[in-house]
PDB file of C-alpha atoms in Angstrom:
ATOM      1  CA  MET A   1     -37.826  42.526  69.993  1.00  0.00           C
ATOM      2  CA  ASN A   2     -34.844  42.125  67.113  1.00  0.00           C
ATOM      3  CA  LYS A   3     -31.896  40.269  67.608  1.00  0.00           C
ATOM      4  CA  VAL A   4     -29.777  42.756  69.679  1.00  0.00           C
ATOM      5  CA  GLU A   5     -33.119  43.733  71.459  1.00  0.00           C
ATOM      6  CA  VAL A   6     -33.024  39.687  71.970  1.00  0.00           C
ATOM      7  CA  PHE A   7     -29.290  39.501  73.108  1.00  0.00           C
ATOM      8  CA  ARG A   8     -29.040  42.755  75.870  1.00  0.00           C
ATOM      9  CA  ALA A   9     -32.482  41.326  77.387  1.00  0.00           C
ATOM     10  CA  LEU A  10     -30.273  37.440  77.886  1.00  0.00           C
ATOM     11  CA  HIS A  11     -27.649  39.813  80.295  1.00  0.00           C
ATOM     12  CA  ARG A  12     -30.215  41.221  82.384  1.00  0.00           C
ATOM     13  CA  ARG A  13     -31.647  40.143  85.586  1.00  0.00           C
ATOM     14  CA  ARG A  14     -30.448  36.753  85.697  1.00  0.00           C
ATOM     15  CA  ALA A  15     -29.583  34.776  88.436  1.00  0.00           C
ATOM     16  CA  GLN A  16     -26.713  34.641  90.435  1.00  0.00           C
ATOM     17  CA  ASP A  17     -26.104  30.204  89.133  1.00  0.00           C
ATOM     18  CA  ASP A  18     -27.808  31.205  85.885  1.00  0.00           C
ATOM     19  CA  PRO A  19     -25.282  32.948  83.871  1.00  0.00           C
ATOM     20  CA  LEU A  20     -25.239  33.406  80.245  1.00  0.00           C
ATOM     21  CA  VAL A  21     -23.577  30.644  78.846  1.00  0.00           C
ATOM     22  CA  LEU A  22     -22.450  31.592  74.600  1.00  0.00           C
ATOM     23  CA  PRO A  23     -20.843  28.862  72.981  1.00  0.00           C
ATOM     24  CA  GLY A  24     -18.299  30.122  70.821  1.00  0.00           C
ATOM     25  CA  PRO A  25     -18.362  28.525  66.610  1.00  0.00           C
ATOM     26  CA  TRP A  26     -15.918  29.289  64.899  1.00  0.00           C
ATOM     27  CA  ASP A  27     -17.591  27.586  61.803  1.00  0.00           C
ATOM     28  CA  ALA A  28     -21.409  27.216  59.593  1.00  0.00           C
ATOM     29  CA  ALA A  29     -21.611  23.563  60.329  1.00  0.00           C
ATOM     30  CA  GLY A  30     -20.555  24.395  64.442  1.00  0.00           C
ATOM     31  CA  ALA A  31     -22.589  27.425  65.264  1.00  0.00           C
ATOM     32  CA  ARG A  32     -25.875  24.793  64.231  1.00  0.00           C
ATOM     33  CA  VAL A  33     -24.672  21.817  66.797  1.00  0.00           C
ATOM     34  CA  PHE A  34     -24.739  24.875  69.549  1.00  0.00           C
ATOM     35  CA  VAL A  35     -28.151  25.670  68.645  1.00  0.00           C
ATOM     36  CA  GLU A  36     -29.414  22.411  68.060  1.00  0.00           C
ATOM     37  CA  ALA A  37     -28.081  21.500  71.437  1.00  0.00           C
ATOM     38  CA  GLY A  38     -31.029  24.483  72.934  1.00  0.00           C
ATOM     39  CA  PHE A  39     -27.784  28.037  73.728  1.00  0.00           C
ATOM     40  CA  PRO A  40     -30.641  30.826  72.987  1.00  0.00           C
ATOM     41  CA  ALA A  41     -27.541  32.752  71.577  1.00  0.00           C
ATOM     42  CA  LEU A  42     -23.925  32.603  70.168  1.00  0.00           C
ATOM     43  CA  ALA A  43     -20.263  34.973  69.982  1.00  0.00           C
ATOM     44  CA  THR A  44     -16.933  33.946  67.527  1.00  0.00           C
ATOM     45  CA  PRO A  45     -13.307  33.502  69.091  1.00  0.00           C
ATOM     46  CA  SER A  46     -11.164  35.089  67.224  1.00  0.00           C
ATOM     47  CA  ALA A  47      -8.458  32.500  68.454  1.00  0.00           C
ATOM     48  CA  GLY A  48     -11.281  29.468  66.733  1.00  0.00           C
ATOM     49  CA  VAL A  49     -12.109  30.877  63.773  1.00  0.00           C
ATOM     50  CA  ALA A  50      -7.900  31.739  63.035  1.00  0.00           C
ATOM     51  CA  ALA A  51      -7.388  27.897  63.263  1.00  0.00           C
ATOM     52  CA  SER A  52     -10.414  27.178  61.815  1.00  0.00           C
ATOM     53  CA  LEU A  53      -8.728  29.374  58.407  1.00  0.00           C
ATOM     54  CA  GLY A  54      -5.207  28.566  59.099  1.00  0.00           C
ATOM     55  CA  TYR A  55      -4.224  31.887  60.695  1.00  0.00           C
ATOM     56  CA  ASP A  56      -2.608  31.691  63.788  1.00  0.00           C
ATOM     57  CA  ASP A  57      -4.481  33.905  66.961  1.00  0.00           C
ATOM     58  CA  GLY A  58      -4.056  37.631  66.125  1.00  0.00           C
ATOM     59  CA  SER A  59      -2.815  36.591  62.949  1.00  0.00           C
ATOM     60  CA  THR A  60      -6.225  37.472  60.254  1.00  0.00           C
ATOM     61  CA  PRO A  61      -7.386  39.317  57.981  1.00  0.00           C
ATOM     62  CA  ALA A  62     -10.447  41.037  58.899  1.00  0.00           C
ATOM     63  CA  ASP A  63     -12.253  40.378  55.518  1.00  0.00           C
ATOM     64  CA  GLU A  64     -11.368  37.150  55.961  1.00  0.00           C
ATOM     65  CA  MET A  65     -12.837  37.343  59.853  1.00  0.00           C
ATOM     66  CA  PHE A  66     -16.137  39.727  58.675  1.00  0.00           C
ATOM     67  CA  ALA A  67     -16.534  36.560  56.032  1.00  0.00           C
ATOM     68  CA  ALA A  68     -16.246  33.649  58.946  1.00  0.00           C
ATOM     69  CA  VAL A  69     -18.797  35.793  61.120  1.00  0.00           C
ATOM     70  CA  ALA A  70     -21.591  36.182  58.090  1.00  0.00           C
ATOM     71  CA  ARG A  71     -21.286  32.750  57.081  1.00  0.00           C
ATOM     72  CA  ILE A  72     -22.197  32.029  60.984  1.00  0.00           C
ATOM     73  CA  THR A  73     -24.765  34.406  60.963  1.00  0.00           C
ATOM     74  CA  ARG A  74     -26.748  33.265  58.060  1.00  0.00           C
ATOM     75  CA  ALA A  75     -26.693  28.955  59.584  1.00  0.00           C
ATOM     76  CA  VAL A  76     -27.950  30.494  62.960  1.00  0.00           C
ATOM     77  CA  ASP A  77     -32.158  32.179  63.356  1.00  0.00           C
ATOM     78  CA  VAL A  78     -30.119  33.541  66.822  1.00  0.00           C
ATOM     79  CA  PRO A  79     -28.483  36.515  67.261  1.00  0.00           C
ATOM     80  CA  VAL A  80     -24.128  36.255  66.894  1.00  0.00           C
ATOM     81  CA  SER A  81     -21.805  38.120  68.885  1.00  0.00           C
ATOM     82  CA  ALA A  82     -18.544  38.740  66.679  1.00  0.00           C
ATOM     83  CA  ASP A  83     -14.435  38.830  68.284  1.00  0.00           C
ATOM     84  CA  ILE A  84     -13.220  40.967  66.012  1.00  0.00           C
ATOM     85  CA  GLU A  85     -10.229  41.007  68.622  1.00  0.00           C
ATOM     86  CA  SER A  86      -8.405  44.955  69.129  1.00  0.00           C
ATOM     87  CA  GLY A  87     -10.250  45.979  65.661  1.00  0.00           C
ATOM     88  CA  TYR A  88      -7.976  45.579  62.780  1.00  0.00           C
ATOM     89  CA  GLY A  89      -6.956  48.603  62.320  1.00  0.00           C
ATOM     90  CA  LEU A  90      -9.989  49.851  61.435  1.00  0.00           C
ATOM     91  CA  ALA A  91     -11.574  53.269  62.503  1.00  0.00           C
ATOM     92  CA  PRO A  92     -15.179  53.091  65.000  1.00  0.00           C
ATOM     93  CA  LYS A  93     -17.625  54.121  62.440  1.00  0.00           C
ATOM     94  CA  GLU A  94     -16.340  51.117  59.570  1.00  0.00           C
ATOM     95  CA  LEU A  95     -16.333  48.753  62.170  1.00  0.00           C
ATOM     96  CA  VAL A  96     -20.148  49.134  62.950  1.00  0.00           C
ATOM     97  CA  GLU A  97     -21.158  49.196  58.922  1.00  0.00           C
ATOM     98  CA  ARG A  98     -18.363  45.540  58.782  1.00  0.00           C
ATOM     99  CA  LEU A  99     -20.497  44.408  61.979  1.00  0.00           C
ATOM    100  CA  LEU A 100     -24.233  45.203  60.481  1.00  0.00           C
ATOM    101  CA  GLU A 101     -22.917  43.544  57.100  1.00  0.00           C
ATOM    102  CA  ALA A 102     -22.165  40.115  59.114  1.00  0.00           C
ATOM    103  CA  GLY A 103     -24.601  39.833  60.279  1.00  0.00           C
ATOM    104  CA  ALA A 104     -23.548  40.379  63.606  1.00  0.00           C
ATOM    105  CA  VAL A 105     -25.290  41.582  67.272  1.00  0.00           C
ATOM    106  CA  GLY A 106     -22.768  42.535  68.580  1.00  0.00           C
ATOM    107  CA  CYS A 107     -18.930  41.899  69.714  1.00  0.00           C
ATOM    108  CA  ASN A 108     -15.414  42.067  71.718  1.00  0.00           C
ATOM    109  CA  LEU A 109     -12.397  44.784  71.848  1.00  0.00           C
ATOM    110  CA  GLU A 110      -9.714  43.773  73.511  1.00  0.00           C
ATOM    111  CA  ASP A 111      -7.984  47.293  74.911  1.00  0.00           C
ATOM    112  CA  SER A 112      -4.901  45.366  74.030  1.00  0.00           C
ATOM    113  CA  ALA A 113      -2.600  45.429  70.901  1.00  0.00           C
ATOM    114  CA  GLY A 114       0.901  43.410  70.199  1.00  0.00           C
ATOM    115  CA  GLY A 115       0.769  42.004  73.660  1.00  0.00           C
ATOM    116  CA  VAL A 116       0.341  46.339  75.058  1.00  0.00           C
ATOM    117  CA  LEU A 117      -2.221  47.425  76.789  1.00  0.00           C
ATOM    118  CA  LYS A 118      -3.097  50.420  75.226  1.00  0.00           C
ATOM    119  CA  ASP A 119      -3.908  53.927  77.671  1.00  0.00           C
ATOM    120  CA  PRO A 120      -7.494  53.421  78.894  1.00  0.00           C
ATOM    121  CA  ARG A 121      -8.508  56.908  78.035  1.00  0.00           C
ATOM    122  CA  GLU A 122      -7.457  56.884  74.405  1.00  0.00           C
ATOM    123  CA  GLN A 123      -9.700  53.663  74.157  1.00  0.00           C
ATOM    124  CA  ALA A 124     -12.485  54.926  75.913  1.00  0.00           C
ATOM    125  CA  GLU A 125     -12.799  57.562  74.080  1.00  0.00           C
ATOM    126  CA  PHE A 126     -12.629  55.011  69.943  1.00  0.00           C
ATOM    127  CA  LEU A 127     -15.658  53.142  72.256  1.00  0.00           C
ATOM    128  CA  ALA A 128     -17.467  56.087  72.459  1.00  0.00           C
ATOM    129  CA  GLU A 129     -16.947  56.898  68.629  1.00  0.00           C
ATOM    130  CA  PHE A 130     -17.634  53.141  68.478  1.00  0.00           C
ATOM    131  CA  ARG A 131     -21.022  53.957  70.641  1.00  0.00           C
ATOM    132  CA  GLU A 132     -22.399  56.387  69.108  1.00  0.00           C
ATOM    133  CA  ALA A 133     -20.972  55.380  65.513  1.00  0.00           C
ATOM    134  CA  ALA A 134     -23.967  51.601  66.408  1.00  0.00           C
ATOM    135  CA  ALA A 135     -26.709  54.037  67.904  1.00  0.00           C
ATOM    136  CA  GLY A 136     -27.446  51.134  70.070  1.00  0.00           C
ATOM    137  CA  ARG A 137     -27.675  48.308  66.340  1.00  0.00           C
ATOM    138  CA  LEU A 138     -24.768  46.546  68.367  1.00  0.00           C
ATOM    139  CA  PHE A 139     -23.894  45.424  72.080  1.00  0.00           C
ATOM    140  CA  LEU A 140     -20.458  46.212  73.235  1.00  0.00           C
ATOM    141  CA  ASN A 141     -18.626  43.321  74.942  1.00  0.00           C
ATOM    142  CA  ALA A 142     -15.401  45.596  76.244  1.00  0.00           C
ATOM    143  CA  ARG A 143     -12.400  43.317  76.949  1.00  0.00           C
ATOM    144  CA  VAL A 144     -10.019  44.656  79.451  1.00  0.00           C
ATOM    145  CA  ASP A 145      -6.706  42.664  79.298  1.00  0.00           C
ATOM    146  CA  VAL A 146      -5.034  43.228  83.500  1.00  0.00           C
ATOM    147  CA  PHE A 147      -4.533  40.270  83.665  1.00  0.00           C
ATOM    148  CA  LEU A 148      -3.744  38.661  80.621  1.00  0.00           C
ATOM    149  CA  HIS A 149      -1.032  41.429  80.059  1.00  0.00           C
ATOM    150  CA  GLY A 150      -0.774  43.766  82.213  1.00  0.00           C
ATOM    151  CA  ASP A 151      -0.354  43.592  86.220  1.00  0.00           C
ATOM    152  CA  LYS A 152      -3.244  41.740  87.443  1.00  0.00           C
ATOM    153  CA  ASN A 153      -3.868  44.267  89.901  1.00  0.00           C
ATOM    154  CA  PRO A 154      -8.277  43.960  89.752  1.00  0.00           C
ATOM    155  CA  GLU A 155      -8.207  47.650  90.549  1.00  0.00           C
ATOM    156  CA  LYS A 156      -6.533  48.471  87.949  1.00  0.00           C
ATOM    157  CA  ALA A 157      -9.380  46.056  85.827  1.00  0.00           C
ATOM    158  CA  ILE A 158     -12.203  48.221  87.820  1.00  0.00           C
ATOM    159  CA  GLU A 159     -10.789  51.722  86.694  1.00  0.00           C
ATOM    160  CA  ARG A 160     -10.310  50.354  82.909  1.00  0.00           C
ATOM    161  CA  ALA A 161     -13.763  49.164  83.357  1.00  0.00           C
ATOM    162  CA  ALA A 162     -15.634  51.961  84.487  1.00  0.00           C
ATOM    163  CA  ALA A 163     -13.988  54.155  81.923  1.00  0.00           C
ATOM    164  CA  TYR A 164     -15.522  52.045  78.899  1.00  0.00           C
ATOM    165  CA  VAL A 165     -18.489  51.621  81.174  1.00  0.00           C
ATOM    166  CA  ALA A 166     -18.795  54.987  80.763  1.00  0.00           C
ATOM    167  CA  ALA A 167     -17.540  55.613  77.100  1.00  0.00           C
ATOM    168  CA  GLY A 168     -20.644  53.051  76.190  1.00  0.00           C
ATOM    169  CA  ALA A 169     -19.737  49.366  76.711  1.00  0.00           C
ATOM    170  CA  ASP A 170     -22.432  47.005  77.341  1.00  0.00           C
ATOM    171  CA  CYS A 171     -20.860  44.646  79.092  1.00  0.00           C
ATOM    172  CA  VAL A 172     -17.180  44.609  80.907  1.00  0.00           C
ATOM    173  CA  TYR A 173     -14.846  41.250  80.301  1.00  0.00           C
ATOM    174  CA  PRO A 174     -11.988  40.776  82.687  1.00  0.00           C
ATOM    175  CA  ILE A 175      -9.812  37.767  80.083  1.00  0.00           C
ATOM    176  CA  PHE A 176      -7.911  35.733  82.511  1.00  0.00           C
ATOM    177  CA  ALA A 177      -9.739  37.380  85.819  1.00  0.00           C
ATOM    178  CA  PRO A 178      -8.938  34.913  88.528  1.00  0.00           C
ATOM    179  CA  ALA A 179     -12.275  33.294  90.149  1.00  0.00           C
ATOM    180  CA  ASP A 180     -10.947  34.808  93.757  1.00  0.00           C
ATOM    181  CA  VAL A 181     -11.854  38.562  92.108  1.00  0.00           C
ATOM    182  CA  LEU A 182     -14.682  37.786  90.627  1.00  0.00           C
ATOM    183  CA  PRO A 183     -16.621  39.792  93.865  1.00  0.00           C
ATOM    184  CA  LEU A 184     -14.540  42.594  94.142  1.00  0.00           C
ATOM    185  CA  LEU A 185     -15.015  42.636  90.672  1.00  0.00           C
ATOM    186  CA  ARG A 186     -18.651  42.770  90.439  1.00  0.00           C
ATOM    187  CA  ALA A 187     -18.758  44.744  93.102  1.00  0.00           C
ATOM    188  CA  GLY A 188     -17.158  46.827  91.547  1.00  0.00           C
ATOM    189  CA  ILE A 189     -18.702  47.140  87.848  1.00  0.00           C
ATOM    190  CA  GLN A 190     -21.548  48.343  86.789  1.00  0.00           C
ATOM    191  CA  VAL A 191     -22.314  46.352  83.732  1.00  0.00           C
ATOM    192  CA  PRO A 192     -23.110  42.627  82.868  1.00  0.00           C
ATOM    193  CA  ILE A 193     -19.105  40.939  83.628  1.00  0.00           C
ATOM    194  CA  ASN A 194     -17.678  38.491  80.527  1.00  0.00           C
ATOM    195  CA  ILE A 195     -15.885  35.446  82.456  1.00  0.00           C
ATOM    196  CA  ASN A 196     -14.393  33.305  79.998  1.00  0.00           C
ATOM    197  CA  ALA A 197     -14.738  29.464  81.443  1.00  0.00           C
ATOM    198  CA  ARG A 198     -12.697  26.236  80.605  1.00  0.00           C
ATOM    199  CA  PRO A 199     -14.780  23.530  78.874  1.00  0.00           C
ATOM    200  CA  ASP A 200     -13.261  20.407  79.901  1.00  0.00           C
ATOM    201  CA  GLY A 201     -14.709  20.816  83.019  1.00  0.00           C
ATOM    202  CA  GLU A 202     -11.766  21.635  84.774  1.00  0.00           C
ATOM    203  CA  GLY A 203     -12.283  24.755  86.925  1.00  0.00           C
ATOM    204  CA  PRO A 204     -14.772  26.467  88.484  1.00  0.00           C
ATOM    205  CA  SER A 205     -17.837  24.772  86.621  1.00  0.00           C
ATOM    206  CA  SER A 206     -20.284  28.133  84.881  1.00  0.00           C
ATOM    207  CA  ALA A 207     -23.156  28.103  88.003  1.00  0.00           C
ATOM    208  CA  GLU A 208     -20.452  28.326  90.226  1.00  0.00           C
ATOM    209  CA  LEU A 209     -18.977  31.532  88.353  1.00  0.00           C
ATOM    210  CA  GLY A 210     -21.951  32.753  88.461  1.00  0.00           C
ATOM    211  CA  GLU A 211     -22.104  32.705  92.377  1.00  0.00           C
ATOM    212  CA  LEU A 212     -18.971  34.854  91.920  1.00  0.00           C
ATOM    213  CA  GLY A 213     -20.415  37.386  90.211  1.00  0.00           C
ATOM    214  CA  ALA A 214     -19.600  35.739  86.366  1.00  0.00           C
ATOM    215  CA  THR A 215     -22.981  37.537  84.653  1.00  0.00           C
ATOM    216  CA  ARG A 216     -21.907  36.116  80.776  1.00  0.00           C
ATOM    217  CA  ILE A 217     -19.572  32.845  80.406  1.00  0.00           C
ATOM    218  CA  THR A 218     -17.806  32.676  77.130  1.00  0.00           C
ATOM    219  CA  PHE A 219     -14.521  29.773  75.898  1.00  0.00           C
ATOM    220  CA  GLY A 220     -12.712  31.473  74.341  1.00  0.00           C
ATOM    221  CA  PRO A 221     -11.233  29.535  71.734  1.00  0.00           C
ATOM    222  CA  GLY A 222     -11.624  25.969  73.913  1.00  0.00           C
ATOM    223  CA  LEU A 223     -14.232  23.879  73.179  1.00  0.00           C
ATOM    224  CA  GLN A 224     -12.441  24.306  68.971  1.00  0.00           C
ATOM    225  CA  ARG A 225      -9.722  23.204  70.537  1.00  0.00           C
ATOM    226  CA  MET A 226     -11.373  19.937  71.866  1.00  0.00           C
ATOM    227  CA  ALA A 227     -13.036  19.471  68.497  1.00  0.00           C
ATOM    228  CA  THR A 228      -9.217  19.524  67.317  1.00  0.00           C
ATOM    229  CA  ALA A 229      -8.359  16.875  69.859  1.00  0.00           C
ATOM    230  CA  ALA A 230     -11.152  14.624  68.996  1.00  0.00           C
ATOM    231  CA  LEU A 231     -10.557  15.145  65.269  1.00  0.00           C
ATOM    232  CA  ARG A 232      -6.622  14.651  65.702  1.00  0.00           C
ATOM    233  CA  GLU A 233      -7.212  11.074  68.095  1.00  0.00           C
ATOM    234  CA  ILE A 234     -10.280  10.059  64.729  1.00  0.00           C
ATOM    235  CA  ALA A 235      -7.058  10.713  62.317  1.00  0.00           C
ATOM    236  CA  GLY A 236      -5.359   8.637  64.249  1.00  0.00           C
ATOM    237  CA  SER A 237      -7.352   6.250  64.936  1.00  0.00           C
ATOM    238  CA  LEU A 238      -7.772   5.271  60.442  1.00  0.00           C
ATOM    239  CA  VAL A 239      -3.773   4.920  59.928  1.00  0.00           C
ATOM    240  CA  ARG A 240      -3.350   1.685  62.804  1.00  0.00           C
TER     241      ARG A 240
END
């Protein structure tokens, strides 16, 4: 199997208490650490990469984001999915080309821009064009931002998810969905569900989120922020 097929297989037939856990490297060194720890695949966080490059979340130029992803994919042998925000205004075909050039096996695509939800029909059309251009070469994780920028109504999240699945999404990511609505989301969404978790031990564990309905667990910029906090403590100790 090639890396994309391996990545797809990692999402299939998972036990409820064993979701796919994908740590988010923000640079090549971190990616190697996660692979050495035994993780079978990785998923870059756009906010973590942005911080490592000196940008605020959402303001990284597309060229720099894709270059950062390429450095990570070159450093490891496991599949790497990339968070490419809402696509940087690029056409679906160009997004596909840029991801493949960077060595990614898939991506996250947000359904909001500037803190405002996109029209779900227009987003579904965009995802369908992306899927057609990818021709099976990329795993599409469609982010649903109802709990981040919308009214937090799980039924609306399910409606958006259904439109994106019909457009060809392999996985749906209802970011910031509270744990207590996961069973409802699981019942209403017919593909793997990506849920974000906290890496600091606060909140439900990965296994608990899996029991509730999560297929895949990611951490957003949480790991990068924990690493920065640790570095800040080390730096402080050097000047005492």
